[in-house]
């Protein structure tokens, strides 16, 4: 767990430094994701890496974080108690933004994905 | 009675109580969701938020006190985004084979999301602060709050709209995609992850690992895309 968390945080930290120094509009966590992905790619080939970096521990930490991701949104979501006034004053518009645009977004994205994957068919594994 | 008041003051001022409350409420909400076969309406985030919110209002606790206590959980949003590298790595071959639809659906989906927010704001004559703060609504909380701040939005308002969007997406995705007759798990996952970030991705992983992976890919790519598009959109509507 400790090794796993250290590696994940290190990736995010490097992402933070990268975003700060380059002024690129790239979120630090996304840079961290790319770095960790790169690490997974080379891990099995670089046999000289210390054992703790090649252990399953890192995978387990990542698995736990991904599985419990929904919980992590709760503290920010509870913030609604602080903004009830402004939200109530614009309740229809805010509801439209939360519900309608999300439905549009899901619909358009799903149809685009399906349409394009018919033009560029991948091997059938992804299909049901 | 004064001992009880003293105890409450003592507990409500520290992190222990709020951290425990968040975990206990979420665990109960998650068990209940399991009990009803993961019915989307039993979304654990949705029910945790209103239960904890009600407790805060009834006890007269300022949100900041709660947030300071539960901050450790909130902090893990960043590491959880980084950790999405694992499902991405494990499914890299499937993802690579779908590269073209991924890129096209990402661009179309992200532009559609931001465009539809602007249209909604015009239709409902929303205050500029709400509009600006809603632009990054489909990016994951940590990322969206940063974007909102950089374009002069209200980061905590953004967080609320982002989480509400995630809950809405997670609740509607299964029935909506069934209605649209989209059966390809990749398309289903990608759409949910793009529109409803981490909450939608968590929901997608409940349905199927492949759906979850494509949701995770969409979520991380859309974090990036939103970070690029929102400053452009904000400067357009700003004049």
CSV table of N, CA and C in Angstrom, one decimal, chain B residues 67-153:
chain,number,residue,atom,x,y,z
B,67,UNK,N,-15.8,20.3,5.5
B,67,UNK,CA,-14.9,20.1,4.4
B,67,UNK,C,-13.4,19.9,4.9
B,68,UNK,N,-13.1,20.7,5.9
B,68,UNK,CA,-11.8,20.6,6.5
B,68,UNK,C,-11.6,19.2,7.1
B,69,UNK,N,-12.7,18.7,7.7
B,69,UNK,CA,-12.6,17.3,8.3
B,69,UNK,C,-12.5,16.2,7.2
B,70,UNK,N,-13.3,16.4,6.1
B,70,UNK,CA,-13.4,15.4,5.1
B,70,UNK,C,-12.4,15.6,4.0
B,71,UNK,N,-11.5,16.5,4.2
B,71,UNK,CA,-10.5,16.9,3.1
B,71,UNK,C,-9.7,15.8,2.7
B,72,UNK,N,-9.3,14.9,3.6
B,72,UNK,CA,-8.5,13.8,3.2
B,72,UNK,C,-9.1,12.9,2.1
B,73,UNK,N,-10.4,12.7,2.2
B,73,UNK,CA,-11.1,12.0,1.2
B,73,UNK,C,-11.1,12.7,-0.2
B,74,UNK,N,-11.4,14.0,-0.1
B,74,UNK,CA,-11.4,14.9,-1.3
B,74,UNK,C,-10.0,14.9,-2.0
B,75,UNK,N,-9.0,14.9,-1.2
B,75,UNK,CA,-7.6,14.9,-1.7
B,75,UNK,C,-7.3,13.7,-2.6
B,76,UNK,N,-7.9,12.6,-2.2
B,76,UNK,CA,-7.6,11.4,-3.0
B,76,UNK,C,-8.2,11.4,-4.4
B,77,UNK,N,-9.0,12.4,-4.8
B,77,UNK,CA,-9.5,12.5,-6.2
B,77,UNK,C,-8.3,12.5,-7.2
B,78,UNK,N,-7.3,13.3,-6.9
B,78,UNK,CA,-6.1,13.4,-7.8
B,78,UNK,C,-5.5,12.0,-7.9
B,79,UNK,N,-5.0,11.4,-6.8
B,79,UNK,CA,-4.4,10.1,-7.0
B,79,UNK,C,-5.3,9.1,-7.7
B,80,UNK,N,-6.7,9.1,-7.5
B,80,UNK,CA,-7.6,8.2,-8.1
B,80,UNK,C,-7.6,8.4,-9.6
B,81,UNK,N,-7.4,9.7,-10.1
B,81,UNK,CA,-7.3,9.9,-11.5
B,81,UNK,C,-6.1,9.3,-12.1
B,82,UNK,N,-5.0,9.5,-11.3
B,82,UNK,CA,-3.7,8.9,-11.8
B,82,UNK,C,-3.8,7.4,-11.9
B,83,UNK,N,-4.5,6.8,-10.9
B,83,UNK,CA,-4.6,5.4,-10.8
B,83,UNK,C,-5.4,4.8,-12.0
B,84,UNK,N,-6.1,5.6,-12.7
B,84,UNK,CA,-6.8,5.1,-13.9
B,84,UNK,C,-5.9,4.6,-14.9
B,85,UNK,N,-4.6,4.8,-14.7
B,85,UNK,CA,-3.5,4.3,-15.6
B,85,UNK,C,-3.6,2.8,-15.6
B,86,UNK,N,-4.0,2.2,-14.5
B,86,UNK,CA,-4.0,0.7,-14.4
B,86,UNK,C,-5.0,0.0,-15.3
B,87,UNK,N,-6.3,0.4,-15.2
B,87,UNK,CA,-7.2,-0.2,-16.2
B,87,UNK,C,-6.9,0.1,-17.6
B,88,UNK,N,-6.3,1.3,-17.8
B,88,UNK,CA,-5.9,1.7,-19.2
B,88,UNK,C,-4.8,0.8,-19.7
B,89,UNK,N,-3.8,0.5,-18.8
B,89,UNK,CA,-2.7,-0.3,-19.2
B,89,UNK,C,-3.2,-1.8,-19.5
B,90,UNK,N,-4.1,-2.3,-18.6
B,90,UNK,CA,-4.6,-3.6,-18.7
B,90,UNK,C,-5.4,-3.8,-20.0
B,91,UNK,N,-6.0,-2.8,-20.4
B,91,UNK,CA,-6.9,-2.9,-21.6
B,91,UNK,C,-6.3,-2.1,-22.8
B,92,UNK,N,-4.9,-1.9,-22.8
B,92,UNK,CA,-4.3,-1.0,-23.8
B,92,UNK,C,-4.6,-1.5,-25.2
B,93,UNK,N,-4.6,-2.8,-25.4
B,93,UNK,CA,-4.8,-3.3,-26.8
B,93,UNK,C,-6.2,-3.0,-27.4
B,94,UNK,N,-7.2,-3.2,-26.5
B,94,UNK,CA,-8.6,-2.9,-26.9
B,94,UNK,C,-8.7,-1.4,-27.2
B,95,UNK,N,-8.1,-0.6,-26.3
B,95,UNK,CA,-8.2,0.8,-26.5
B,95,UNK,C,-7.5,1.3,-27.7
B,96,UNK,N,-6.3,0.7,-28.0
B,96,UNK,CA,-5.5,1.1,-29.1
B,96,UNK,C,-6.3,0.8,-30.4
B,97,UNK,N,-7.0,-0.3,-30.4
B,97,UNK,CA,-7.7,-0.7,-31.6
B,97,UNK,C,-8.9,0.2,-31.9
B,98,UNK,N,-9.4,0.9,-30.9
B,98,UNK,CA,-10.5,1.8,-31.0
B,98,UNK,C,-10.1,3.3,-31.1
B,99,UNK,N,-8.8,3.5,-31.4
B,99,UNK,CA,-8.2,4.9,-31.3
B,99,UNK,C,-9.0,5.9,-32.1
B,100,UNK,N,-9.4,5.6,-33.4
B,100,UNK,CA,-10.1,6.6,-34.2
B,100,UNK,C,-11.4,7.0,-33.6
B,101,UNK,N,-12.3,6.0,-33.3
B,101,UNK,CA,-13.6,6.4,-32.7
B,101,UNK,C,-13.4,7.2,-31.3
B,102,UNK,N,-12.3,6.8,-30.6
B,102,UNK,CA,-12.1,7.5,-29.3
B,102,UNK,C,-11.8,9.0,-29.6
B,103,UNK,N,-10.9,9.2,-30.5
B,103,UNK,CA,-10.4,10.6,-30.8
B,103,UNK,C,-11.6,11.5,-31.3
B,104,UNK,N,-12.4,10.9,-32.3
B,104,UNK,CA,-13.5,11.7,-32.9
B,104,UNK,C,-14.6,11.9,-31.8
B,105,UNK,N,-14.9,10.8,-31.1
B,105,UNK,CA,-16.0,11.0,-30.1
B,105,UNK,C,-15.6,11.9,-29.0
B,106,UNK,N,-14.3,12.0,-28.6
B,106,UNK,CA,-13.8,12.9,-27.6
B,106,UNK,C,-14.0,14.3,-28.1
B,107,UNK,N,-13.6,14.7,-29.3
B,107,UNK,CA,-13.7,16.0,-29.8
B,107,UNK,C,-15.2,16.4,-29.9
B,108,UNK,N,-16.0,15.6,-30.6
B,108,UNK,CA,-17.4,15.9,-30.8
B,108,UNK,C,-18.1,16.0,-29.4
B,109,UNK,N,-17.8,15.1,-28.5
B,109,UNK,CA,-18.5,15.0,-27.2
B,109,UNK,C,-18.2,16.2,-26.4
B,110,UNK,N,-16.9,16.6,-26.3
B,110,UNK,CA,-16.4,17.7,-25.5
B,110,UNK,C,-17.0,19.0,-26.0
B,111,UNK,N,-16.9,19.2,-27.3
B,111,UNK,CA,-17.5,20.5,-27.9
B,111,UNK,C,-19.0,20.6,-27.6
B,112,UNK,N,-19.7,19.4,-27.8
B,112,UNK,CA,-21.1,19.4,-27.6
B,112,UNK,C,-21.5,19.8,-26.2
B,113,UNK,N,-20.7,19.2,-25.2
B,113,UNK,CA,-21.0,19.5,-23.8
B,113,UNK,C,-20.9,21.0,-23.5
B,114,UNK,N,-19.8,21.6,-23.9
B,114,UNK,CA,-19.6,23.0,-23.6
B,114,UNK,C,-20.6,23.8,-24.3
B,115,UNK,N,-20.8,23.5,-25.6
B,115,UNK,CA,-21.8,24.2,-26.4
B,115,UNK,C,-23.2,24.2,-25.8
B,116,UNK,N,-23.6,23.0,-25.4
B,116,UNK,CA,-24.9,22.9,-24.8
B,116,UNK,C,-25.1,23.7,-23.5
B,117,UNK,N,-24.0,23.8,-22.8
B,117,UNK,CA,-24.1,24.6,-21.5
B,117,UNK,C,-24.3,26.0,-21.9
B,118,UNK,N,-23.6,26.5,-22.9
B,118,UNK,CA,-23.7,27.9,-23.3
B,118,UNK,C,-25.2,28.2,-23.8
B,119,UNK,N,-25.7,27.2,-24.6
B,119,UNK,CA,-27.1,27.4,-25.2
B,119,UNK,C,-28.1,27.4,-24.0
B,120,UNK,N,-27.9,26.5,-23.1
B,120,UNK,CA,-28.8,26.5,-21.9
B,120,UNK,C,-28.7,27.8,-21.1
B,121,UNK,N,-27.5,28.3,-20.9
B,121,UNK,CA,-27.3,29.6,-20.2
B,121,UNK,C,-28.1,30.7,-20.9
B,122,UNK,N,-28.0,30.8,-22.2
B,122,UNK,CA,-28.7,31.8,-23.0
B,122,UNK,C,-30.2,31.7,-22.8
B,123,UNK,N,-30.7,30.4,-23.0
B,123,UNK,CA,-32.1,30.1,-23.0
B,123,UNK,C,-32.7,30.5,-21.6
B,124,UNK,N,-32.0,30.2,-20.5
B,124,UNK,CA,-32.5,30.4,-19.2
B,124,UNK,C,-32.0,31.7,-18.6
B,125,UNK,N,-31.2,32.5,-19.4
B,125,UNK,CA,-30.7,33.8,-18.9
B,125,UNK,C,-30.0,33.7,-17.6
B,126,UNK,N,-29.0,32.7,-17.5
B,126,UNK,CA,-28.3,32.5,-16.3
B,126,UNK,C,-27.3,33.5,-16.0
B,127,UNK,N,-27.0,33.9,-14.7
B,127,UNK,CA,-25.9,34.8,-14.4
B,127,UNK,C,-24.6,34.3,-14.9
B,128,UNK,N,-23.7,35.2,-15.4
B,128,UNK,CA,-22.4,34.8,-16.0
B,128,UNK,C,-21.6,33.9,-15.0
B,129,UNK,N,-21.7,34.2,-13.7
B,129,UNK,CA,-20.9,33.4,-12.8
B,129,UNK,C,-21.3,31.9,-12.8
B,130,UNK,N,-22.6,31.6,-13.0
B,130,UNK,CA,-23.1,30.2,-13.0
B,130,UNK,C,-22.6,29.6,-14.4
B,131,UNK,N,-22.8,30.4,-15.5
B,131,UNK,CA,-22.4,29.9,-16.8
B,131,UNK,C,-20.9,29.5,-16.8
B,132,UNK,N,-20.0,30.5,-16.4
B,132,UNK,CA,-18.6,30.2,-16.4
B,132,UNK,C,-18.2,29.0,-15.5
B,133,UNK,N,-18.9,29.0,-14.4
B,133,UNK,CA,-18.6,27.9,-13.4
B,133,UNK,C,-19.1,26.5,-13.9
B,134,UNK,N,-20.1,26.5,-14.9
B,134,UNK,CA,-20.6,25.3,-15.4
B,134,UNK,C,-19.9,24.8,-16.6
B,135,UNK,N,-19.1,25.6,-17.2
B,135,UNK,CA,-18.4,25.2,-18.5
B,135,UNK,C,-17.6,23.8,-18.3
B,136,UNK,N,-16.8,23.7,-17.2
B,136,UNK,CA,-16.1,22.4,-17.1
B,136,UNK,C,-16.9,21.3,-16.5
B,137,UNK,N,-18.2,21.3,-16.5
B,137,UNK,CA,-19.0,20.4,-15.7
B,137,UNK,C,-18.8,18.9,-15.9
B,138,UNK,N,-18.3,18.5,-17.1
B,138,UNK,CA,-18.1,17.1,-17.4
B,138,UNK,C,-16.7,16.6,-17.0
B,139,UNK,N,-15.8,17.5,-16.7
B,139,UNK,CA,-14.5,17.1,-16.3
B,139,UNK,C,-14.5,16.7,-14.8
B,140,UNK,N,-13.6,15.8,-14.4
B,140,UNK,CA,-13.6,15.4,-13.0
B,140,UNK,C,-13.3,16.5,-12.0
B,141,UNK,N,-13.9,16.4,-10.8
B,141,UNK,CA,-13.9,17.5,-9.8
B,141,UNK,C,-12.6,18.3,-9.7
B,142,UNK,N,-11.5,17.6,-9.4
B,142,UNK,CA,-10.2,18.2,-9.2
B,142,UNK,C,-9.8,19.1,-10.4
B,143,UNK,N,-9.9,18.4,-11.5
B,143,UNK,CA,-9.5,19.1,-12.8
B,143,UNK,C,-10.5,20.3,-13.1
B,144,UNK,N,-11.8,20.1,-12.9
B,144,UNK,CA,-12.8,21.1,-13.2
B,144,UNK,C,-12.6,22.3,-12.3
B,145,UNK,N,-12.3,22.1,-11.0
B,145,UNK,CA,-12.2,23.2,-10.1
B,145,UNK,C,-11.0,24.1,-10.5
B,146,UNK,N,-9.9,23.5,-10.9
B,146,UNK,CA,-8.7,24.2,-11.4
B,146,UNK,C,-9.0,25.0,-12.6
B,147,UNK,N,-9.8,24.4,-13.6
B,147,UNK,CA,-10.1,25.1,-14.8
B,147,UNK,C,-11.0,26.3,-14.5
B,148,UNK,N,-12.0,26.1,-13.6
B,148,UNK,CA,-13.0,27.1,-13.3
B,148,UNK,C,-12.2,28.3,-12.7
B,149,UNK,N,-11.3,28.1,-11.8
B,149,UNK,CA,-10.5,29.1,-11.2
B,149,UNK,C,-9.8,29.9,-12.2
B,150,UNK,N,-9.2,29.2,-13.2
B,150,UNK,CA,-8.3,29.9,-14.1
B,150,UNK,C,-9.1,30.8,-15.1
B,151,UNK,N,-10.4,30.5,-15.2
B,151,UNK,CA,-11.2,31.4,-16.1
B,151,UNK,C,-12.1,32.3,-15.3
B,152,UNK,N,-11.9,32.5,-14.0
B,152,UNK,CA,-12.6,33.4,-13.2
B,152,UNK,C,-14.0,32.9,-12.7
B,153,UNK,N,-14.1,31.6,-12.7
B,153,UNK,CA,-15.4,31.0,-12.1
B,153,UNK,C,-15.3,30.8,-10.6
